[in-house]
């Protein structure tokens, strides 16, 4: 399985929680859901912690003089 | 002021200072009068004693420099901007040091809308009629942008402000900055190109940022080409141009309008602290939910087991109850109970006697009572 995006992982985690709270998860699934939930939590947390985004400057296509501003 | 000339080789020669002084004193005798024109190049700074602008003839572009003490200008509270048509009451004056003529303004009155404003209103009406500003065109911004495109002036304060706020709020943000001219003749083409470039480079949301400025400074952001580029941008676009009171047309065409760099950051990235909190809450709920679900199953199991252990006894009791019922009904039907109450069954031979006609005098009868049978003879 490819690594989900933060948003996908968050959504899946929250839907697992909802299922557990609704009480319609089969008993055989409980462990599975728990483990998947924990994994999703770790994925989300890793994406939030210590990750610095990149700030890049787009190379200028033309020699545009800067205006004040 | 007396203007002294020097005689040099039979020629009257004036020093520049003397000439300027003389001219200034000549000009000061001219009357104070009203002049109509359009304000351009308005320059006002808090640390300056005077406000400067150029009064332009809307017909042929003839220009006149105007100066007004800042206190008086501010007291008028006209909120004047470039492009506005005004009447200025003043008199000509010479700035002696530079020999420059200018009008010293005593008061200013607004006169009609400037040509720019009128043109802007016309363009606004036209684009609105095309539906470019319709609410239905507004797209939601991505909740977690992969790449934020930022269009801004080089080294602009707006750029630093927005970058700082975005990174503070959401450190993982990826930002691609396109620097452009934001005023002057090349601004329009440069801004349009930057929007296109950022889309091609994979930005999934674009912020168009420009600090405050005069109406004229912000004109590129009301230019039809820029407004159309914003409206047709392939990804959602946030306009953070000018201040609250400015409404360049690109604001109307953008999907979201932000009045400050902070506001722009708030709409474009989620808050990391809030995300973390929400994530921790989810995990707590995951654990609690799983425990509760497991408890529910255990509870159900215990109940089932309990019922199972009591089942045989229950079944037996039900059977006994059924037998008792049947027995009672049987008893009710039996003649024994009736005989107990003193009734008798009379038989003649094998037949039960129900009518006197069944027997003749002297017939032997058999009489059954509750506790036995005895013989009798009919009379």
Tab-separated table of C-alpha atoms in Angstrom:
chain	number	residue	atom	x	y	z
A	1	UNK	CA	0.000	0.000	0.000
A	2	UNK	CA	1.370	3.422	-0.893
A	3	UNK	CA	1.803	5.965	1.870
A	4	UNK	CA	-1.431	7.935	2.223
A	5	UNK	CA	-1.355	11.724	2.342
A	6	UNK	CA	-1.894	13.397	5.684
A	7	UNK	CA	-5.461	14.195	4.747
A	8	UNK	CA	-6.236	10.611	3.662
A	9	UNK	CA	-4.652	9.156	6.785
A	10	UNK	CA	-6.508	11.584	9.014
A	11	UNK	CA	-9.817	10.835	7.316
A	12	UNK	CA	-9.294	7.064	7.603
A	13	UNK	CA	-8.307	7.320	11.261
A	14	UNK	CA	-11.413	9.341	12.025
A	15	UNK	CA	-13.670	6.904	10.172
A	16	UNK	CA	-12.178	4.000	12.165
A	17	UNK	CA	-12.904	5.863	15.388
A	18	UNK	CA	-16.454	6.498	14.198
A	19	UNK	CA	-16.992	2.797	13.402
A	20	UNK	CA	-15.730	1.789	16.825
A	21	UNK	CA	-17.961	4.332	18.478
A	22	UNK	CA	-21.003	3.256	16.459
A	23	UNK	CA	-20.278	-0.287	17.581
A	24	UNK	CA	-20.702	-2.010	14.266
A	25	UNK	CA	-17.192	-3.395	14.013
A	26	UNK	CA	-16.991	-7.188	14.081
A	27	UNK	CA	-15.094	-8.713	16.985
A	28	UNK	CA	-12.495	-10.182	14.645
A	29	UNK	CA	-11.885	-6.690	13.255
A	30	UNK	CA	-11.235	-4.985	16.581
A	31	UNK	CA	-7.539	-5.756	16.763
A	32	UNK	CA	-7.124	-5.005	13.124
A	33	UNK	CA	-8.851	-1.631	13.420
A	34	UNK	CA	-6.838	-0.742	16.489
A	35	UNK	CA	-3.578	-1.546	14.778
A	36	UNK	CA	-4.535	0.282	11.606
A	37	UNK	CA	-5.617	3.277	13.691
A	38	UNK	CA	-2.294	3.335	15.505
A	39	UNK	CA	-0.438	3.103	12.223
A	40	UNK	CA	-2.461	5.983	10.774
A	41	UNK	CA	-1.798	8.012	13.906
A	42	UNK	CA	1.938	7.450	13.487
A	43	UNK	CA	1.776	8.400	9.825
A	44	UNK	CA	-0.067	11.645	10.636
A	45	UNK	CA	2.168	12.507	13.571
A	46	UNK	CA	5.302	11.926	11.491
A	47	UNK	CA	3.954	14.258	8.836
A	48	UNK	CA	3.354	16.989	11.400
A	49	UNK	CA	6.468	16.672	13.478
A	50	UNK	CA	9.756	18.134	12.510
A	51	UNK	CA	8.900	18.484	8.846
A	52	UNK	CA	9.895	21.824	7.425
A	53	UNK	CA	8.445	22.770	4.071
A	54	UNK	CA	10.559	24.108	1.254
A	55	UNK	CA	10.452	27.715	0.188
A	56	UNK	CA	11.718	28.153	-3.332
A	57	UNK	CA	11.989	31.060	-5.681
A	58	UNK	CA	10.645	30.544	-9.152
A	59	UNK	CA	13.362	31.343	-11.683
A	60	UNK	CA	12.354	34.406	-13.609
A	61	UNK	CA	11.382	33.696	-17.173
A	62	UNK	CA	12.121	37.236	-18.282
A	63	UNK	CA	14.335	39.898	-16.826
A	64	UNK	CA	11.601	41.664	-14.945
A	65	UNK	CA	12.721	44.668	-12.923
A	66	UNK	CA	11.244	44.764	-9.482
A	67	UNK	CA	8.820	47.425	-8.519
A	68	UNK	CA	8.643	48.662	-4.973
A	69	UNK	CA	5.850	47.215	-3.086
B	1	UNK	CA	13.753	91.546	-2.164
B	2	UNK	CA	16.287	93.589	-3.980
B	3	UNK	CA	18.004	91.898	-6.878
B	4	UNK	CA	21.592	92.962	-7.255
B	5	UNK	CA	23.340	92.624	-10.550
B	6	UNK	CA	27.055	92.814	-11.096
B	7	UNK	CA	28.575	94.772	-13.910
B	8	UNK	CA	31.002	92.625	-15.855
B	9	UNK	CA	32.498	94.028	-19.001
B	10	UNK	CA	29.571	96.334	-19.501
B	11	UNK	CA	27.010	93.604	-18.980
B	12	UNK	CA	24.567	93.248	-16.066
B	13	UNK	CA	24.986	89.750	-14.712
B	14	UNK	CA	22.851	88.098	-12.020
B	15	UNK	CA	23.867	85.266	-9.824
B	16	UNK	CA	21.538	82.220	-9.943
B	17	UNK	CA	20.593	82.882	-6.379
B	18	UNK	CA	19.776	86.493	-7.131
B	19	UNK	CA	17.807	85.550	-10.230
B	20	UNK	CA	15.806	82.885	-8.428
B	21	UNK	CA	15.185	85.274	-5.581
B	22	UNK	CA	13.921	87.901	-7.954
B	23	UNK	CA	11.708	85.436	-9.789
B	24	UNK	CA	10.313	84.177	-6.522
B	25	UNK	CA	9.423	87.629	-5.397
B	26	UNK	CA	7.829	88.348	-8.796
B	27	UNK	CA	5.765	85.152	-8.608
B	28	UNK	CA	4.631	85.962	-5.096
B	29	UNK	CA	2.762	88.936	-6.479
B	30	UNK	CA	0.585	86.715	-8.710
B	31	UNK	CA	-2.956	86.132	-7.468
B	32	UNK	CA	-4.159	83.035	-5.666
B	33	UNK	CA	-6.456	81.027	-7.941
B	34	UNK	CA	-8.320	77.756	-8.577
B	35	UNK	CA	-6.844	75.163	-10.930
B	36	UNK	CA	-8.554	71.981	-12.089
B	37	UNK	CA	-6.696	68.776	-12.828
B	38	UNK	CA	-6.158	65.153	-11.979
B	39	UNK	CA	-3.997	64.056	-9.054
B	40	UNK	CA	-1.067	61.811	-9.953
B	41	UNK	CA	2.115	60.759	-8.171
B	42	UNK	CA	0.729	61.627	-4.788
B	43	UNK	CA	3.545	61.319	-2.235
B	44	UNK	CA	2.778	61.600	1.434
B	45	UNK	CA	4.882	60.400	4.332
B	46	UNK	CA	4.413	60.952	8.018
B	47	UNK	CA	7.940	62.237	8.459
B	48	UNK	CA	7.623	64.790	5.717
B	49	UNK	CA	6.454	68.338	6.395
B	50	UNK	CA	4.716	68.555	3.046
B	51	UNK	CA	2.645	66.419	0.728
B	52	UNK	CA	3.563	66.451	-2.948
B	53	UNK	CA	1.608	65.577	-6.034
B	54	UNK	CA	1.396	66.383	-9.701
B	55	UNK	CA	-1.691	67.978	-11.089
B	56	UNK	CA	-2.273	66.667	-14.589
B	57	UNK	CA	-4.441	68.110	-17.289
B	58	UNK	CA	-6.756	65.278	-18.318
B	59	UNK	CA	-6.957	66.614	-21.876
B	60	UNK	CA	-3.345	66.923	-22.958
B	61	UNK	CA	-1.359	65.681	-19.968
B	62	UNK	CA	0.208	69.032	-19.083
B	63	UNK	CA	1.629	68.816	-15.580
B	64	UNK	CA	2.044	71.083	-12.596
B	65	UNK	CA	3.887	70.205	-9.392
B	66	UNK	CA	1.887	70.903	-6.253
B	67	UNK	CA	2.993	71.076	-2.654
B	68	UNK	CA	0.846	71.389	0.435
B	69	UNK	CA	1.755	71.417	4.137
B	70	UNK	CA	1.011	67.915	5.390
B	71	UNK	CA	-1.007	69.151	8.377
B	72	UNK	CA	-3.381	71.064	6.108
B	73	UNK	CA	-3.604	68.195	3.646
B	74	UNK	CA	-4.436	65.698	6.399
B	75	UNK	CA	-6.962	68.073	7.957
B	76	UNK	CA	-8.963	68.038	4.727
B	77	UNK	CA	-9.590	64.306	5.275
B	78	UNK	CA	-10.367	63.816	1.623
B	79	UNK	CA	-8.635	60.444	1.367
B	80	UNK	CA	-7.418	61.511	-2.038
B	81	UNK	CA	-5.789	59.011	-4.335
B	82	UNK	CA	-4.142	59.127	-7.684
B	83	UNK	CA	-6.436	59.619	-10.618
B	84	UNK	CA	-8.912	61.826	-8.827
B	85	UNK	CA	-10.146	65.025	-10.377
B	86	UNK	CA	-9.735	68.010	-8.065
B	87	UNK	CA	-9.849	71.775	-7.837
B	88	UNK	CA	-6.776	73.186	-6.121
B	89	UNK	CA	-6.750	76.687	-4.666
B	90	UNK	CA	-3.202	78.013	-4.542
B	91	UNK	CA	-0.545	80.292	-5.868
B	92	UNK	CA	2.639	79.695	-7.808
B	93	UNK	CA	5.843	79.608	-5.862
B	94	UNK	CA	9.465	79.067	-6.743
B	95	UNK	CA	11.592	76.561	-4.912
B	96	UNK	CA	14.576	78.840	-5.059
B	97	UNK	CA	17.266	76.305	-4.349
B	98	UNK	CA	16.332	74.344	-7.486
B	99	UNK	CA	14.600	77.024	-9.513
B	100	UNK	CA	11.544	74.823	-9.706
B	101	UNK	CA	8.092	76.195	-10.062
B	102	UNK	CA	5.263	74.690	-8.128
B	103	UNK	CA	1.830	75.495	-6.916
B	104	UNK	CA	1.515	76.015	-3.209
B	105	UNK	CA	-1.894	74.626	-2.396
B	106	UNK	CA	-4.025	76.243	0.281
B	107	UNK	CA	-6.979	73.965	-0.140
B	108	UNK	CA	-8.232	71.145	-2.336
B	109	UNK	CA	-11.734	70.120	-3.304
B	110	UNK	CA	-12.689	66.911	-4.969
B	111	UNK	CA	-14.294	67.431	-8.334
B	112	UNK	CA	-16.117	64.487	-9.872
B	113	UNK	CA	-14.555	61.059	-10.314
B	114	UNK	CA	-11.166	60.835	-11.911
B	115	UNK	CA	-10.855	59.314	-15.329
B	116	UNK	CA	-9.261	56.181	-13.875
B	117	UNK	CA	-12.047	55.633	-11.437
B	118	UNK	CA	-14.662	56.040	-14.121
B	119	UNK	CA	-12.791	53.583	-16.328
B	120	UNK	CA	-12.510	51.160	-13.416
B	121	UNK	CA	-16.227	51.384	-12.778
B	122	UNK	CA	-16.930	50.682	-16.443
B	123	UNK	CA	-14.600	47.663	-16.453
B	124	UNK	CA	-16.083	46.407	-13.199
B	125	UNK	CA	-19.577	46.593	-14.673
B	126	UNK	CA	-18.508	44.778	-17.821
B	127	UNK	CA	-16.740	41.940	-16.001
B	128	UNK	CA	-19.560	41.599	-13.484
B	129	UNK	CA	-22.020	41.288	-16.384
B	130	UNK	CA	-19.862	38.453	-17.736
B	131	UNK	CA	-20.259	36.724	-14.400
B	132	UNK	CA	-16.565	36.858	-13.511
B	133	UNK	CA	-17.316	37.888	-9.944
B	134	UNK	CA	-20.186	35.436	-9.344
B	135	UNK	CA	-20.284	33.613	-6.041
B	136	UNK	CA	-20.947	30.381	-7.920
B	137	UNK	CA	-17.481	30.633	-9.476
B	138	UNK	CA	-15.726	30.622	-6.103
B	139	UNK	CA	-13.875	27.400	-5.407
B	140	UNK	CA	-12.957	26.069	-1.977
B	141	UNK	CA	-9.253	26.143	-1.117
B	142	UNK	CA	-7.440	22.823	-0.561
B	143	UNK	CA	-7.353	21.991	3.128
B	144	UNK	CA	-3.780	20.754	2.992
B	145	UNK	CA	-2.082	22.426	0.039
B	146	UNK	CA	0.810	20.460	-1.491
B	147	UNK	CA	2.424	23.527	-2.998
B	148	UNK	CA	1.466	27.145	-2.411
B	149	UNK	CA	2.282	29.575	-5.204
B	150	UNK	CA	3.013	33.120	-4.052
B	151	UNK	CA	2.978	36.012	-6.509
B	152	UNK	CA	4.606	39.083	-4.993
B	153	UNK	CA	6.876	42.032	-5.600
B	154	UNK	CA	10.609	41.567	-5.152
B	155	UNK	CA	11.706	42.028	-1.531
B	156	UNK	CA	8.254	43.260	-0.777
B	157	UNK	CA	7.169	43.589	2.832
B	158	UNK	CA	4.023	41.730	1.824
B	159	UNK	CA	6.132	38.772	0.730
B	160	UNK	CA	8.039	38.511	4.005
B	161	UNK	CA	4.848	38.945	5.986
B	162	UNK	CA	2.962	36.208	4.206
B	163	UNK	CA	5.880	33.753	4.231
B	164	UNK	CA	6.418	34.304	7.948
B	165	UNK	CA	2.757	33.827	8.788
B	166	UNK	CA	2.345	30.710	6.662
B	167	UNK	CA	5.456	29.038	8.075
B	168	UNK	CA	4.541	29.982	11.654
B	169	UNK	CA	1.091	28.509	11.292
B	170	UNK	CA	2.064	25.442	9.300
B	171	UNK	CA	5.805	24.694	9.132
B	172	UNK	CA	5.444	21.800	6.640
B	173	UNK	CA	4.085	24.182	3.976
B	174	UNK	CA	5.842	24.103	0.619
B	175	UNK	CA	5.924	27.466	-1.070
B	176	UNK	CA	7.009	28.526	-4.522
B	177	UNK	CA	7.545	32.264	-4.818
B	178	UNK	CA	7.238	34.105	-8.124
B	179	UNK	CA	8.577	37.611	-7.931
B	180	UNK	CA	7.088	40.083	-10.322
B	181	UNK	CA	6.938	43.751	-11.040
B	182	UNK	CA	3.866	44.899	-9.148
B	183	UNK	CA	3.680	48.353	-10.649
B	184	UNK	CA	4.894	50.083	-13.739
B	185	UNK	CA	4.448	49.172	-17.376
B	186	UNK	CA	5.590	45.560	-17.056
B	187	UNK	CA	3.550	44.649	-14.010
B	188	UNK	CA	0.463	43.342	-15.793
B	189	UNK	CA	2.277	40.942	-18.116
B	190	UNK	CA	4.590	39.887	-15.327
B	191	UNK	CA	1.749	39.056	-12.895
B	192	UNK	CA	-0.212	37.130	-15.546
B	193	UNK	CA	2.893	35.126	-16.483
B	194	UNK	CA	3.640	34.326	-12.835
B	195	UNK	CA	0.127	32.940	-12.254
B	196	UNK	CA	0.504	30.671	-15.292
B	197	UNK	CA	4.021	29.573	-14.323
B	198	UNK	CA	2.979	28.640	-10.786
B	199	UNK	CA	0.064	26.563	-12.082
B	200	UNK	CA	2.384	24.710	-14.446
B	201	UNK	CA	4.837	24.053	-11.609
B	202	UNK	CA	2.125	22.226	-9.679
B	203	UNK	CA	0.864	24.802	-7.193
B	204	UNK	CA	-2.569	23.764	-5.955
B	205	UNK	CA	-3.383	27.174	-4.517
B	206	UNK	CA	-2.028	30.633	-5.371
B	207	UNK	CA	-1.725	33.741	-3.232
B	208	UNK	CA	-1.522	37.083	-4.982
B	209	UNK	CA	0.074	39.509	-2.534
B	210	UNK	CA	0.733	43.226	-2.694
B	211	UNK	CA	1.023	45.700	0.143
B	212	UNK	CA	-1.054	48.843	0.273
B	213	UNK	CA	-0.533	51.661	-2.150
B	214	UNK	CA	-2.263	54.474	-3.897
B	215	UNK	CA	-5.091	53.774	-6.248
B	216	UNK	CA	-2.662	54.222	-9.111
B	217	UNK	CA	-0.112	51.820	-7.559
B	218	UNK	CA	-2.772	49.147	-7.370
B	219	UNK	CA	-4.023	49.721	-10.915
B	220	UNK	CA	-2.304	46.631	-12.372
B	221	UNK	CA	-4.433	44.549	-10.017
B	222	UNK	CA	-7.524	46.034	-11.587
B	223	UNK	CA	-6.235	45.591	-15.123
B	224	UNK	CA	-8.569	43.515	-17.259
B	225	UNK	CA	-5.809	41.024	-18.186
B	226	UNK	CA	-4.841	40.411	-14.560
B	227	UNK	CA	-8.472	40.137	-13.459
B	228	UNK	CA	-9.130	37.590	-16.224
B	229	UNK	CA	-5.963	35.649	-15.374
B	230	UNK	CA	-7.172	35.452	-11.762
B	231	UNK	CA	-10.685	34.384	-12.773
B	232	UNK	CA	-9.364	31.754	-15.173
B	233	UNK	CA	-6.597	30.474	-12.922
B	234	UNK	CA	-6.555	26.650	-12.991
B	235	UNK	CA	-6.313	26.412	-9.197
B	236	UNK	CA	-8.015	28.403	-6.423
B	237	UNK	CA	-6.498	31.822	-5.872
B	238	UNK	CA	-6.386	34.092	-2.829
B	239	UNK	CA	-6.123	37.819	-3.361
B	240	UNK	CA	-4.225	39.682	-0.650
B	241	UNK	CA	-3.818	42.990	-2.433
B	242	UNK	CA	-3.821	46.383	-0.760
B	243	UNK	CA	-5.589	47.148	2.469
B	244	UNK	CA	-9.089	46.627	3.753
B	245	UNK	CA	-10.431	49.764	2.109
B	246	UNK	CA	-8.937	49.034	-1.338
B	247	UNK	CA	-10.899	46.807	-3.612
B	248	UNK	CA	-8.881	46.169	-6.735
B	249	UNK	CA	-10.927	44.173	-9.241
B	250	UNK	CA	-8.712	41.087	-8.812
B	251	UNK	CA	-10.153	40.844	-5.279
B	252	UNK	CA	-13.591	40.331	-6.762
B	253	UNK	CA	-12.416	37.699	-9.232
B	254	UNK	CA	-10.370	35.708	-6.701
B	255	UNK	CA	-11.843	32.692	-4.931
B	256	UNK	CA	-11.038	34.148	-1.528
B	257	UNK	CA	-10.133	37.688	-0.528
B	258	UNK	CA	-7.752	38.239	2.373
B	259	UNK	CA	-7.378	41.735	3.750
B	260	UNK	CA	-4.010	41.149	5.452
B	261	UNK	CA	-1.035	38.781	5.100
B	262	UNK	CA	-2.109	37.126	8.372
B	263	UNK	CA	-5.580	36.529	6.987
B	264	UNK	CA	-4.075	35.108	3.804
B	265	UNK	CA	-1.971	32.654	5.821
B	266	UNK	CA	-5.014	31.660	7.841
B	267	UNK	CA	-7.078	30.712	4.816
B	268	UNK	CA	-4.299	29.022	2.904
B	269	UNK	CA	-2.829	26.637	5.498
B	270	UNK	CA	-4.260	24.780	8.477
B	271	UNK	CA	-3.017	25.504	11.988
B	272	UNK	CA	-0.445	22.907	13.041
B	273	UNK	CA	-1.296	23.174	16.733
B	274	UNK	CA	-4.970	22.522	16.004
B	275	UNK	CA	-4.111	19.590	13.767
B	276	UNK	CA	-1.962	18.045	16.477
B	277	UNK	CA	-4.723	18.434	19.020
B	278	UNK	CA	-7.246	16.877	16.689
B	279	UNK	CA	-4.877	13.986	15.967
B	280	UNK	CA	-4.303	13.296	19.675
B	281	UNK	CA	-8.044	13.410	20.250
B	282	UNK	CA	-8.539	10.877	17.471
B	283	UNK	CA	-6.027	8.552	19.028
B	284	UNK	CA	-7.667	8.796	22.459
B	285	UNK	CA	-11.005	8.076	20.868
B	286	UNK	CA	-9.505	5.161	18.981
B	287	UNK	CA	-8.362	3.562	22.220
B	288	UNK	CA	-11.555	4.343	24.083
B	289	UNK	CA	-13.677	3.163	21.166
B	290	UNK	CA	-11.792	-0.114	20.833
B	291	UNK	CA	-11.970	-0.785	24.570
B	292	UNK	CA	-15.658	-0.042	24.629
B	293	UNK	CA	-16.312	-2.270	21.623
B	294	UNK	CA	-14.372	-5.118	23.251
B	295	UNK	CA	-16.263	-4.587	26.520
B	296	UNK	CA	-19.543	-4.765	24.680
B	297	UNK	CA	-18.581	-8.125	23.169
B	298	UNK	CA	-17.438	-9.466	26.556
B	299	UNK	CA	-20.699	-8.340	28.126
B	300	UNK	CA	-22.726	-10.003	25.408
B	301	UNK	CA	-20.738	-13.201	25.838
B	302	UNK	CA	-21.271	-13.252	29.619
B	303	UNK	CA	-25.008	-12.791	29.175
B	304	UNK	CA	-25.153	-15.613	26.638
B	305	UNK	CA	-23.249	-17.938	28.921
B	306	UNK	CA	-25.525	-17.112	31.795
B	307	UNK	CA	-28.580	-17.896	29.752
B	308	UNK	CA	-27.021	-21.088	28.488
B	309	UNK	CA	-26.434	-22.404	32.017
B	310	UNK	CA	-30.016	-21.768	33.034
B	311	UNK	CA	-31.575	-23.149	29.875
B	312	UNK	CA	-32.102	-26.898	30.805
B	313	UNK	CA	-33.843	-26.114	34.083
B	314	UNK	CA	-36.065	-23.616	32.353
B	315	UNK	CA	-36.976	-26.122	29.666
B	316	UNK	CA	-37.911	-28.702	32.309
B	317	UNK	CA	-40.045	-26.235	34.175
B	318	UNK	CA	-41.855	-25.266	31.045
B	319	UNK	CA	-42.632	-28.954	30.327
B	320	UNK	CA	-43.963	-29.532	33.816
B	321	UNK	CA	-46.159	-26.515	33.626
B	322	UNK	CA	-47.590	-27.765	30.365
B	323	UNK	CA	-48.391	-31.199	31.868
B	324	UNK	CA	-50.074	-29.543	34.850
B	325	UNK	CA	-52.307	-27.591	32.549
B	326	UNK	CA	-53.302	-30.622	30.542
B	327	UNK	CA	-53.995	-32.576	33.720
B	328	UNK	CA	-56.206	-29.828	35.050
B	329	UNK	CA	-58.163	-29.687	31.813
B	330	UNK	CA	-58.494	-33.488	31.898
B	331	UNK	CA	-59.864	-33.321	35.444
B	332	UNK	CA	-62.459	-30.765	34.407
B	333	UNK	CA	-63.743	-33.066	31.673
B	334	UNK	CA	-63.852	-36.240	33.859
B	335	UNK	CA	-67.298	-37.316	35.263
B	336	UNK	CA	-65.589	-38.248	38.526
B	337	UNK	CA	-65.790	-34.676	39.754
B	338	UNK	CA	-69.527	-34.590	38.961
B	339	UNK	CA	-70.163	-37.910	40.776
B	340	UNK	CA	-68.277	-36.445	43.756
B	341	UNK	CA	-70.938	-33.789	43.995
B	342	UNK	CA	-73.631	-36.583	44.462
B	343	UNK	CA	-74.720	-37.271	40.889
B	344	UNK	CA	-75.168	-40.866	39.635
B	345	UNK	CA	-74.917	-42.611	36.272
B	346	UNK	CA	-77.752	-45.091	35.679
B	347	UNK	CA	-77.285	-47.866	33.144
B	348	UNK	CA	-79.769	-50.345	31.817
B	349	UNK	CA	-77.612	-53.185	30.486
B	350	UNK	CA	-74.793	-51.286	28.691
B	351	UNK	CA	-76.875	-48.175	27.894
B	352	UNK	CA	-76.737	-45.009	29.949
B	353	UNK	CA	-80.342	-44.102	30.903
B	354	UNK	CA	-81.194	-40.572	29.737
B	355	UNK	CA	-85.021	-40.920	29.470
B	356	UNK	CA	-87.727	-42.771	31.548
B	357	UNK	CA	-88.922	-44.378	28.278
B	358	UNK	CA	-85.715	-46.430	28.125
B	359	UNK	CA	-86.804	-48.613	31.049
B	360	UNK	CA	-89.854	-50.721	31.905
B	361	UNK	CA	-91.074	-51.622	35.370
B	362	UNK	CA	-89.007	-54.430	36.871
B	363	UNK	CA	-85.894	-53.854	34.656
B	364	UNK	CA	-82.652	-54.432	36.534
B	365	UNK	CA	-80.477	-51.242	36.603
B	366	UNK	CA	-76.856	-50.576	37.543
B	367	UNK	CA	-76.180	-47.279	39.425
B	368	UNK	CA	-72.704	-45.733	39.449
B	369	UNK	CA	-71.893	-43.217	42.200
B	370	UNK	CA	-68.612	-41.652	43.152
B	371	UNK	CA	-67.362	-44.439	45.239
B	372	UNK	CA	-68.799	-47.528	43.567
B	373	UNK	CA	-71.658	-49.272	41.787
B	374	UNK	CA	-74.799	-50.945	43.062
B	375	UNK	CA	-77.828	-52.669	41.505
B	376	UNK	CA	-81.497	-51.480	41.532
B	377	UNK	CA	-84.896	-52.444	40.053
B	378	UNK	CA	-87.065	-49.996	38.102
B	379	UNK	CA	-90.640	-49.495	39.453
